[in-house]
Coordinates of C-alpha atoms in Angstrom, one line a residue:
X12 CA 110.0 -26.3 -55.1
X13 CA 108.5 -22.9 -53.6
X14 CA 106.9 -21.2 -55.2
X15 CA 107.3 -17.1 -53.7
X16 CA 103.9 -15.5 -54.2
X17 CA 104.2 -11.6 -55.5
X18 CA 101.6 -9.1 -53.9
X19 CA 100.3 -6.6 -56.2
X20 CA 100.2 -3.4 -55.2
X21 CA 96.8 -1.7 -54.8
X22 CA 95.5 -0.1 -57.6
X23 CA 95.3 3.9 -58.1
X24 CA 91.8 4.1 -58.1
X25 CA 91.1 1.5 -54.6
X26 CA 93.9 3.8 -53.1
X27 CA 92.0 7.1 -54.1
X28 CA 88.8 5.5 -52.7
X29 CA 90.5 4.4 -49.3
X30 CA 92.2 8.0 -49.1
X31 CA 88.6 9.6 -49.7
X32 CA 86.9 7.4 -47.4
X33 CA 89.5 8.2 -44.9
X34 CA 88.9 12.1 -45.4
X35 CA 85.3 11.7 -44.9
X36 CA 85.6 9.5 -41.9
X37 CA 87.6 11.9 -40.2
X38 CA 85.5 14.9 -41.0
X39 CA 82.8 13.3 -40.0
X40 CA 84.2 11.9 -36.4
X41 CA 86.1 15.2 -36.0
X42 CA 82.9 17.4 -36.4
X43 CA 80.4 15.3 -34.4
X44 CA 83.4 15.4 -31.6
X45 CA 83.6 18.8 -31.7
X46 CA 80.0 19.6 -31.3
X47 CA 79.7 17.1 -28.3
X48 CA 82.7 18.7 -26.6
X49 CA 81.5 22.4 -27.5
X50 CA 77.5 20.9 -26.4
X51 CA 80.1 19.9 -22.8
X52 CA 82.0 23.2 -22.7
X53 CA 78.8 25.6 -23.2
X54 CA 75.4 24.0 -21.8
X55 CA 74.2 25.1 -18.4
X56 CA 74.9 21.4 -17.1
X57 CA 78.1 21.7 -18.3
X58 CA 80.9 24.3 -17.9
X59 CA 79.0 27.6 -18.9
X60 CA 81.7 28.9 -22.0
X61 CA 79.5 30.8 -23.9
X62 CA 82.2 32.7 -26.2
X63 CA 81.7 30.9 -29.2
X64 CA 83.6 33.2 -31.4
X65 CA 86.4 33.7 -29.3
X66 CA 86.6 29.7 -29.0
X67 CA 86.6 29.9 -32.4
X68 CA 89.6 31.8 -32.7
X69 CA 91.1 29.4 -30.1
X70 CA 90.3 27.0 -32.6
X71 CA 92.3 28.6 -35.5
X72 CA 95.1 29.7 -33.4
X73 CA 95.7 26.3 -33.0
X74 CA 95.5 25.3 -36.6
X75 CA 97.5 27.9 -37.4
X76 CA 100.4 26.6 -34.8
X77 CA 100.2 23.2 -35.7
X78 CA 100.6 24.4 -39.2
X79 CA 104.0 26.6 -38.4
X80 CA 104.8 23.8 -36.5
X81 CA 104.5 21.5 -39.5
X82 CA 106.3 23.4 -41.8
X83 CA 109.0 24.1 -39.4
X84 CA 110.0 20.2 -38.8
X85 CA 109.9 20.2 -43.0
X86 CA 106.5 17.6 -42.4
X87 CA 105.0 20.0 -44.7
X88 CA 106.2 22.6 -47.4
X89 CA 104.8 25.8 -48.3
X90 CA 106.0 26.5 -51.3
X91 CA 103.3 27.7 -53.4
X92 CA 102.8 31.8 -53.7
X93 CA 99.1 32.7 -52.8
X94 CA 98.5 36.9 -53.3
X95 CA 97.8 38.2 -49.7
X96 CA 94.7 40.0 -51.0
X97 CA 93.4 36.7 -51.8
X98 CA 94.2 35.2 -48.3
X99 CA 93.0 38.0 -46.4
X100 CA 89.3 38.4 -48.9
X101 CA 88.9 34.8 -48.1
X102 CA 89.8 34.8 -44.4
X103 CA 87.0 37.6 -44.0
X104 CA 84.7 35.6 -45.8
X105 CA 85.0 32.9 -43.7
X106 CA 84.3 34.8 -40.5
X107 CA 81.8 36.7 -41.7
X108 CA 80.2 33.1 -41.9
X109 CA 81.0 32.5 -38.3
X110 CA 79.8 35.4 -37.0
X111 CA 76.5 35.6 -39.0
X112 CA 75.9 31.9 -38.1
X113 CA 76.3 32.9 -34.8
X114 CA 73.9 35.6 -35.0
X115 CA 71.6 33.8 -37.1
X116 CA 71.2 31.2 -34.3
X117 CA 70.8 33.7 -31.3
X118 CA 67.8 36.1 -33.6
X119 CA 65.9 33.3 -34.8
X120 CA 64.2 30.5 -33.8
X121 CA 65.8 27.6 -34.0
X122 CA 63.5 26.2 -36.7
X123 CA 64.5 28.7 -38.9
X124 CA 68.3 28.2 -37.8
X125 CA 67.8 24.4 -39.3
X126 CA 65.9 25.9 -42.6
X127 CA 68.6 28.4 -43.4
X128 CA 71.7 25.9 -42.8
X129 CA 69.4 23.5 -45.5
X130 CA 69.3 26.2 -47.8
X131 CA 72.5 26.3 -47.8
X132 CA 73.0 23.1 -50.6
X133 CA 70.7 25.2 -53.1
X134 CA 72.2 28.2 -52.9
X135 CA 75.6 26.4 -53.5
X136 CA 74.3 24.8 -56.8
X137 CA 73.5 28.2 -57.5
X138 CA 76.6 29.6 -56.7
X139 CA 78.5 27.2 -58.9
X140 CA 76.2 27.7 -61.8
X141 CA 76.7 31.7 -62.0
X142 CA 80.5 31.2 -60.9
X143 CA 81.7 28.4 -62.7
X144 CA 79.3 27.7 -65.2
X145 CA 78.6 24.5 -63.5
X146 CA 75.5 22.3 -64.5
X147 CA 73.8 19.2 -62.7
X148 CA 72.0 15.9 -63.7
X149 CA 68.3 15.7 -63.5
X150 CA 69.9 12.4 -61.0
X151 CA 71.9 14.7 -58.4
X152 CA 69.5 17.8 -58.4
X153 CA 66.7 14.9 -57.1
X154 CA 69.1 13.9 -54.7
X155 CA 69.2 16.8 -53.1
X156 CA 65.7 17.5 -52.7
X157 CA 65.3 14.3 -50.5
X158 CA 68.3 15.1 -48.4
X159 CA 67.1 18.4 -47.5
X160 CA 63.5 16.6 -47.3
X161 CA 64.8 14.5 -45.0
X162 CA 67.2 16.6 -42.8
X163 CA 64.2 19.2 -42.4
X164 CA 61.7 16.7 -41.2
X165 CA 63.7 15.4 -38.2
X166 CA 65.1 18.8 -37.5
X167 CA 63.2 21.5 -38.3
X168 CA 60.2 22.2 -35.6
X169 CA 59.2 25.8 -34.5
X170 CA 59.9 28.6 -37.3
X171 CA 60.0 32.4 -36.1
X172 CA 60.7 34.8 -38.7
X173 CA 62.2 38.3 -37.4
X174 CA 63.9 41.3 -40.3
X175 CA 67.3 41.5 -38.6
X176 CA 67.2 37.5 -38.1
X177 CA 66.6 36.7 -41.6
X178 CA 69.0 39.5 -42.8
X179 CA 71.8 37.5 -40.5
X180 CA 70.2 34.4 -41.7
X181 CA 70.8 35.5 -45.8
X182 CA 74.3 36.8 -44.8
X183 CA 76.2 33.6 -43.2
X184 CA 74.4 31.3 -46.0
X185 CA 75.8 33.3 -48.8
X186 CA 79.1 33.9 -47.0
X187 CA 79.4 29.8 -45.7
X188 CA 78.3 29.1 -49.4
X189 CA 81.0 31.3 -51.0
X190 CA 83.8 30.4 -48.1
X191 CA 83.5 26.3 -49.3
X192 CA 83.5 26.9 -53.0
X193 CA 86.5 29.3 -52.7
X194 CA 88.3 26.5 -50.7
X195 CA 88.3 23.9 -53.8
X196 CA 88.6 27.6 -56.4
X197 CA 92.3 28.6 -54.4
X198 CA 93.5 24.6 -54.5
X199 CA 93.1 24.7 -58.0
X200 CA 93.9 28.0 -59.0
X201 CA 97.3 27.7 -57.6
X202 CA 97.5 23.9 -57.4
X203 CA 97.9 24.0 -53.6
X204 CA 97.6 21.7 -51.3
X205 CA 94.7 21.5 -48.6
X206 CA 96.8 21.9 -45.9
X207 CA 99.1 24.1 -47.1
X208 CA 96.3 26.5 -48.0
X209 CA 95.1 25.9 -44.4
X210 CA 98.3 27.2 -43.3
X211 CA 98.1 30.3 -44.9
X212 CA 94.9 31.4 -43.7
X213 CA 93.9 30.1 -40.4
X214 CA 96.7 33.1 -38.8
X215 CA 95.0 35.6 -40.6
X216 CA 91.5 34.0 -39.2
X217 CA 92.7 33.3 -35.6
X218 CA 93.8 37.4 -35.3
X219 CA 90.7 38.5 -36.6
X220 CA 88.3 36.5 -34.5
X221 CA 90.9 36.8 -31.3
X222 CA 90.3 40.3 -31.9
X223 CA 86.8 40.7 -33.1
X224 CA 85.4 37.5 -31.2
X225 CA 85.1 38.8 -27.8
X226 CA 82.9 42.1 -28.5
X227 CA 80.8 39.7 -31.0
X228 CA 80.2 37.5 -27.9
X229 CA 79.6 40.3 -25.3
X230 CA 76.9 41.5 -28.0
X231 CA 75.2 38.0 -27.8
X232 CA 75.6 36.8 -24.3
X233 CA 76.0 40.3 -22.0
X234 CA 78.9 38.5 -20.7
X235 CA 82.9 39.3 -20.8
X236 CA 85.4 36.7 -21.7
X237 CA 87.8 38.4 -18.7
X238 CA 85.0 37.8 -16.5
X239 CA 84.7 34.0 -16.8
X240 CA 86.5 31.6 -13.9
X241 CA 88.5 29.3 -15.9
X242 CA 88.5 25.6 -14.2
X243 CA 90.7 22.8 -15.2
X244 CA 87.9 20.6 -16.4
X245 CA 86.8 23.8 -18.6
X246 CA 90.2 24.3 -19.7
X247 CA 91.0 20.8 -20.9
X248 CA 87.5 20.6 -22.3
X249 CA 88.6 23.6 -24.3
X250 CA 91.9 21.8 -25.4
X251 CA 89.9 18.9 -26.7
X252 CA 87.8 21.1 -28.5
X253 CA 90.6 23.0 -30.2
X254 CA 92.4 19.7 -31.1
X255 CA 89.4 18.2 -32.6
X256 CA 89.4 21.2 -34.8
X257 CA 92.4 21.2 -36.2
X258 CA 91.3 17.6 -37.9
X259 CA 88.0 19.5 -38.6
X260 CA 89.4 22.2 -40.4
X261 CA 91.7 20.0 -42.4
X262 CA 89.5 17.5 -43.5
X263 CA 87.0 20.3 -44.7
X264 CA 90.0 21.5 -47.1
X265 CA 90.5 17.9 -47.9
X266 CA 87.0 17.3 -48.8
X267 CA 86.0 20.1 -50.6
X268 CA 89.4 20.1 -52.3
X269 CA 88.6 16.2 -53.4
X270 CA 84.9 16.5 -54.1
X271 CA 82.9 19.9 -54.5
X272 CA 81.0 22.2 -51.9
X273 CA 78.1 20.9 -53.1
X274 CA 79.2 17.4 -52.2
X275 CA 80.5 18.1 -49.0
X276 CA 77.1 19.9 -48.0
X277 CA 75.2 16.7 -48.7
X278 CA 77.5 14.6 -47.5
X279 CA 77.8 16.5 -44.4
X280 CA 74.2 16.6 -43.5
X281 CA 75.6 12.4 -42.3
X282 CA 76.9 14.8 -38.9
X283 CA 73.7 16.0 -38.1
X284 CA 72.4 12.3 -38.3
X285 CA 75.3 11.2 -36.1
X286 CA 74.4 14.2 -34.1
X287 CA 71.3 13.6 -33.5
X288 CA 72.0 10.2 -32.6
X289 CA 74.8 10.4 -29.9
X290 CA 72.8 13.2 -28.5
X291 CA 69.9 10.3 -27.7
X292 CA 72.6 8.1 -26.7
X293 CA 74.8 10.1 -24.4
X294 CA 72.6 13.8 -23.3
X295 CA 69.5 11.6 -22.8
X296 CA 67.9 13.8 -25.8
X297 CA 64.1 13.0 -27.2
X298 CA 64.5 10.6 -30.6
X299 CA 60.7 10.8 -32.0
X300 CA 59.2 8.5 -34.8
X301 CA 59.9 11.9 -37.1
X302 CA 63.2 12.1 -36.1
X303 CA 64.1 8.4 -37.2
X304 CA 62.0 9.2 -40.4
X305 CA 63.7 12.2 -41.1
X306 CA 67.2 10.5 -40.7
X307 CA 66.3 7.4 -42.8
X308 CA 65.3 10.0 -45.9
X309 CA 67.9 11.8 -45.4
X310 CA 70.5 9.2 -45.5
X311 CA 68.3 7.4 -48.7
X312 CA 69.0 10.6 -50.4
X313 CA 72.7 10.7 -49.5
X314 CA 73.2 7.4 -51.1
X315 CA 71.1 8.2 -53.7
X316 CA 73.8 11.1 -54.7
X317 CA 76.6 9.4 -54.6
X318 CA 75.6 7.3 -57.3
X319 CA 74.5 9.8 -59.6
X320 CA 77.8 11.7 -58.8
X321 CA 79.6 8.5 -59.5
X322 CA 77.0 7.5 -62.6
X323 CA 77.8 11.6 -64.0
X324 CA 81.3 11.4 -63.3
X325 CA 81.6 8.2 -65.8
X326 CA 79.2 9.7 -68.6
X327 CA 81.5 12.7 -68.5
X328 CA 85.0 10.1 -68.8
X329 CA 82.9 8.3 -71.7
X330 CA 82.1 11.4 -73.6
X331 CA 85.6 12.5 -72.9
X332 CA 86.8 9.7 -74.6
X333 CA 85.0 9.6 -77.3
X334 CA 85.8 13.2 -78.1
X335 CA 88.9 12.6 -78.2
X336 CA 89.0 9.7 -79.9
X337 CA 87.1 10.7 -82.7
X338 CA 88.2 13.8 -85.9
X339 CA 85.8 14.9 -87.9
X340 CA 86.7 14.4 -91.7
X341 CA 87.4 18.3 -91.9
X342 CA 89.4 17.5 -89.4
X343 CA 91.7 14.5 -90.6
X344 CA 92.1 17.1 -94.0
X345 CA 93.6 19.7 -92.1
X346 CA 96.3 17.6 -90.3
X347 CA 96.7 16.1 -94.3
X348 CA 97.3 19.1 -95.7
X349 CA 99.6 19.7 -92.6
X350 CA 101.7 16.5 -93.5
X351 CA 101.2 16.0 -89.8
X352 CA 100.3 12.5 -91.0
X353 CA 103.3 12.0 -92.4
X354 CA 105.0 11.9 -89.0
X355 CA 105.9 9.0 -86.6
X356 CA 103.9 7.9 -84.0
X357 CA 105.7 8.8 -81.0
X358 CA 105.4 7.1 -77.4
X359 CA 104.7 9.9 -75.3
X360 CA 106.9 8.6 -72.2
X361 CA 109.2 6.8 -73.8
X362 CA 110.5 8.8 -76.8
X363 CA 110.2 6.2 -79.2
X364 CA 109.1 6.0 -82.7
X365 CA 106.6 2.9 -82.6
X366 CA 106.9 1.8 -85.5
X367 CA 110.9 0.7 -84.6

C-alpha cells in the first residue's frame, strides 16, 4: 500500500519573510555593486567619469525604460492614478537630494560627509514623528544610537566644517530624509505598487538630471561631459552601472514600501559594512582595528533593531487584539438597546448564519 505524502504549502508569514529577505538581499548586493562599479568608472586608476549627476540620470533613464518596457509586454500594470503635482514635487525632492549629496561631498571633508549621511536616521525619526505622528520604543531608539555609534567609529576620521558645506550638508539630509518617507507615504496613499510608482517617476527624474546634471557636474569638476573620450571599457562599465541600478532603485521602493525609512536607514548602514569590506578585499584599501570595531558595533546594533522592531510589532498585534476583543459594559448596553444583539452571528466569508 502507498501511502502519497501531501506537501503543505508554505505558510503566509515564512513566504513574507523569504520575499523580505529577498528585497533586502538584493538591495544590498545591488548597492554595494553599484558603488564598486561607480569606485571603477570614476577613480584616477580607473576610467576618469567624473559626471556623477549626469550618470545619475543615465541611471534613471534606464529605469524609466525598463519600466515602459515592462508595462508595454503587460509584465506590469499601471493602473493606479497618481496627481502629476505629486509625481513631479517628489521627483524634485529626490534630486535635490542628489545634488546636495553631491555637493555636500565635494565642500566638506569627508568626515563630515560620513556625520551628515549618520544624521540622517535621527532626522528621519524626527520626520516621522512631526509627519505622521509616529512614536518609538525606548528598545529601537537604543538601537539606533549604537548603529550610528558604530558606523561613525570605523568611518568617520577628519571633520572640516565650512558655511556653504554645512548648508549643502542640512539640505540633502532633510531632502534624502523626506524623499524615503514619501516613497512608503505615495504606496499607501494610493495603494501602489513599488514598481509601478517607480515607473511613474524615474521619467520625470531622468529629464531633470539629463538636463540639469551636466552644468551641476561642470560646477564640481571644471570639466564638460562633451569633452570626455568615451572608451568601450568605460562605456560597458557605465552599462553595468546603470543596470545595477535599476535593481537598486527598485528594491529601495520595495524596502521602504515593506518596512519604514527609518528601517531601511539602519538596515542600510549593512552596505557601508559590505563596502568597507570588499574595498579591503578587492582596491587593496587600509582595514584598521577601528574599522573592524566600528563594523562589529554597528552590525550588534542592527541586530539589536530588528528585534525590537519585531518585539514592537507583536505588542502592537497583542494590544490590537485585545482592543478588539474586549466592550466595555457601556458598550455592550448600547448594542442592547440597539437590538444589535438580537441578530445572528454571521460568517463573514461565507454568508452563513452560525448557528444553522
Amino acid at each position: 500500500m502507498m501511502i502519497e505524502t501531501v506537501k503543505k504549502p508554505p505558510s503566509s508569514s515564512s513566504a513574507a519573510a523569504i520575499s523580505n529577505f529577498g528585497a533586502w538581499a538584493m538591495n544590498i548586493v545591488s548597492s554595494v555593486g553599484i558603488i564598486m562599479a561607480n569606485k571603477l568608472l570614476m577613480s584616477n586608476n580607473g576610467y576618469v567619469f567624473t559626471f556623477a549627476s549626469t550618470l545619475t540620470g543615465f541611471h534613471f533613464a534606464v529605469t524609466a525604460l525598463v519600466g515602459i518596457l515592462s508595462n508595454a509586454t503587460g509584465y506590469s500594470a499601471s493602473s493606479k492614478h497618481v496627481p502629476m503635482w505629486e509625481l513631479l514635487w517628489f521627483s524634485m525632492v529626490a534630486n535635490l537630494s542628489i545634488t546636495g549629496m553631491n555637493f555636500s561631498l565635494m565642500l566638506n571633508s569627508v568626515g563630515f560627509y560620513q556625520i551628515s549621511k549618520l544624521s540622517m536616521i535621527p532626522v528621519v525619526c524626527v520626520m516621522e514623528w512631526i509627519l505622521h505622528n509616529k512614536h518609538f520604543s525606548r528598545e529601537v531608539k537604543m538601537s539606533v544610537v549604537v548603529v550610528v555609534t558604530g558606523v561613525g567609529i570605523c568611518t568617520v576620521s577628519d571633520v572640516k566644517v565650512n558655511l556653504k558645506g554645512f548648508t549643502c550638508a542640512c539640505l540633502a539630509v532633510l531632502s534624502t530624509s523626506l524623499q524615503q518617507i514619501s516613497i512608503g507615504s505615495l504606496q499607501k496613499k494610493y495603494s501602489i505598487g513599488s514598481f509601478e510608482l517607480l515607473s511613474k517617476t524615474a521619467p520625470i527624474q531622468a529629464l531633470f538630471l539629463l538636463f540639469l546634471g551636466p552644468f551641476v557636474d561642470y560646477y564640481l569638476s571644471g570639466k564638460l561631459i562633451t569633452n570626455y573620450e568615451m572608451s568601450s571599457g568605460a562605456f560597458l562599465c557605465i552599462l553595468l552601472s546603470c543596470s545595477l541600478a535599476v535593481f537598486c532603485n527598485v528594491s529601495q521602493y520595495l524596502c521602504i514600501g515593506r518596512f519604514s525609512a527609518v528601517s531601511f536607514q539602519v538596515l542600510g548602514h549593512m552596505k557601508t559594512v559590505c563596502v568597507l569590506t570588499l574595498g579591503w578585499l578587492l582596491f587593496d584599501s587600509e582595514l584598521t582595528f577601528k574599522n573592524i570595531m566600528g563594523m562589529v558595533i554597528a552590525v550588534i546594533g542592527m541586530i539589536i533593531y530588528s528585534w525590537a522592531v519585531e518585539a514592537e510589532k507583536k505588542s502592537n498585534e497583542k494590544n490590537y487584539h485585545h482592543a478588539k476583543n474586549s466592550l466595555t459594559d457601556e458598550e455592550i448596553r448600547l448594542l442592547t438597546v440597539a437590538g444589535i444583539d438580537k441578530i445572528p452571528l454571521k460568517d463573514v466569508e461565507l454568508g452563513e448564519d452560525q448557528g444553522d
